Tab-separated table of C-alpha atoms in Angstrom:
chain	number	residue	atom	x	y	z
A	255	MET	CA	0.182	0.091	0.548
A	256	VAL	CA	1.334	3.393	-0.846
A	257	LEU	CA	3.068	5.582	2.016
A	258	GLU	CA	-0.002	8.258	0.841
A	259	ILE	CA	-3.100	6.417	1.130
A	260	GLN	CA	-1.437	4.781	4.376
A	261	ILE	CA	-1.208	8.043	6.338
A	262	TYR	CA	-4.763	9.240	5.101
A	263	SER	CA	-6.142	6.165	6.433
A	264	LEU	CA	-4.429	7.024	9.319
A	265	GLY	CA	-5.915	10.486	10.170
A	266	VAL	CA	-9.263	8.858	8.661
A	267	SER	CA	-9.161	6.468	11.700
A	268	PHE	CA	-7.891	8.924	14.443
A	269	LEU	CA	-11.070	11.231	12.675
A	270	TYR	CA	-13.653	8.246	13.288
A	271	GLY	CA	-12.488	7.376	17.048
A	272	ILE	CA	-13.411	10.919	17.980
A	273	PHE	CA	-16.463	10.466	15.312
A	274	PHE	CA	-17.336	7.138	18.068
A	275	PHE	CA	-17.252	8.848	20.914
A	276	VAL	CA	-19.153	11.232	20.186
A	277	LEU	CA	-21.690	8.655	18.839
A	278	LEU	CA	-21.371	6.684	21.889
A	279	GLU	CA	-22.221	9.373	24.356
A	280	ILE	CA	-25.411	9.917	21.572
A	281	ASN	CA	-25.805	6.430	22.672
A	282	SER	CA	-25.671	6.197	26.512
A	283	LYS	CA	-28.545	9.071	26.619
A	284	PHE	CA	-30.592	6.137	25.179
A	285	ILE	CA	-29.379	3.184	26.853
A	286	TYR	CA	-29.804	4.883	30.581
A	287	SER	CA	-33.175	5.921	29.861
A	288	SER	CA	-35.674	3.720	28.309
A	289	ASN	CA	-36.694	0.002	29.197
A	290	MET	CA	-34.715	-3.099	28.448
A	291	PHE	CA	-36.235	-3.996	24.749
A	292	ILE	CA	-34.942	-0.191	23.803
A	293	LYS	CA	-31.497	-0.962	24.951
A	294	VAL	CA	-30.665	-4.106	23.200
A	295	ILE	CA	-32.697	-2.582	19.911
A	296	CYS	CA	-30.149	0.399	20.232
A	297	SER	CA	-26.774	-1.036	20.944
A	298	PHE	CA	-27.126	-3.721	18.091
A	299	LEU	CA	-28.164	-0.998	15.555
A	300	PHE	CA	-25.330	1.224	17.181
A	301	VAL	CA	-22.740	-1.960	16.446
A	302	ILE	CA	-23.660	-2.806	13.114
A	303	PHE	CA	-23.743	0.896	11.994
A	304	ASN	CA	-20.650	1.663	13.449
A	305	ALA	CA	-19.106	-0.848	11.651
A	306	LEU	CA	-20.366	-0.702	8.607
A	307	LEU	CA	-19.645	2.803	8.365
A	308	TYR	CA	-15.808	2.579	8.802
A	309	PHE	CA	-15.576	-0.658	6.706
A	310	ILE	CA	-17.157	1.287	3.910
A	311	ILE	CA	-15.194	4.165	4.395
A	312	LEU	CA	-12.232	1.904	3.953
A	313	MET	CA	-13.343	0.567	0.783
A	314	TYR	CA	-13.566	3.959	-0.187
A	315	ILE	CA	-10.219	4.983	1.035
A	316	ASN	CA	-7.818	1.979	0.523
A	317	ASN	CA	-10.417	-0.503	-0.813
A	318	GLY	CA	-10.468	-2.497	2.330
A	319	TYR	CA	-7.237	-3.437	3.801
A	320	ILE	CA	-7.289	-3.217	7.429
A	321	HIS	CA	-4.564	-3.210	9.529
A	322	LEU	CA	-3.717	-3.534	13.363
A	323	TYR	CA	-2.834	0.377	13.495
A	324	PHE	CA	-6.231	1.643	12.488
A	325	PHE	CA	-7.948	-0.158	15.087
A	326	LEU	CA	-4.969	1.353	17.371
A	327	CYS	CA	-5.735	4.759	16.074
A	328	ILE	CA	-9.629	4.544	16.315
A	329	ILE	CA	-8.532	3.866	19.858
A	330	LEU	CA	-6.507	6.751	20.654
A	331	GLY	CA	-8.579	9.234	18.369
A	332	TYR	CA	-11.404	7.954	21.196
A	333	VAL	CA	-9.107	8.506	24.347
A	334	CYS	CA	-7.870	11.771	23.090
A	335	SER	CA	-11.482	13.657	22.857
A	336	ASN	CA	-12.523	11.023	26.299
A	337	PHE	CA	-9.445	13.101	27.701
A	338	VAL	CA	-10.623	16.192	26.305
A	339	TYR	CA	-14.448	16.103	27.142
A	340	LYS	CA	-13.653	15.560	30.865
A	341	LYS	CA	-11.357	18.454	30.769
A	342	ILE	CA	-13.996	20.935	29.609
A	343	CYS	CA	-16.443	18.880	31.657
A	344	LYS	CA	-14.695	19.387	34.781
A	345	LYS	CA	-14.384	23.058	34.215
């Protein structure tokens, strides 16, 4: 894979980690405020939607090649946005 495509994929994976954090915060409001059936449906649809969306993005960028460091960038984006969110909420 060309280095330019890998760097672009890493950047998109990092941004997807941030996007995932935002969606997880929205989803947590549904999970903690509804009945059991809604919790299960929301969680299932959340996981399926995010997995499909990420793989569609990867198909568009680099023909669907998945590497471990893409997932590490997603985790890094999630952790960074969580850190920033906690810093903002404490003030």
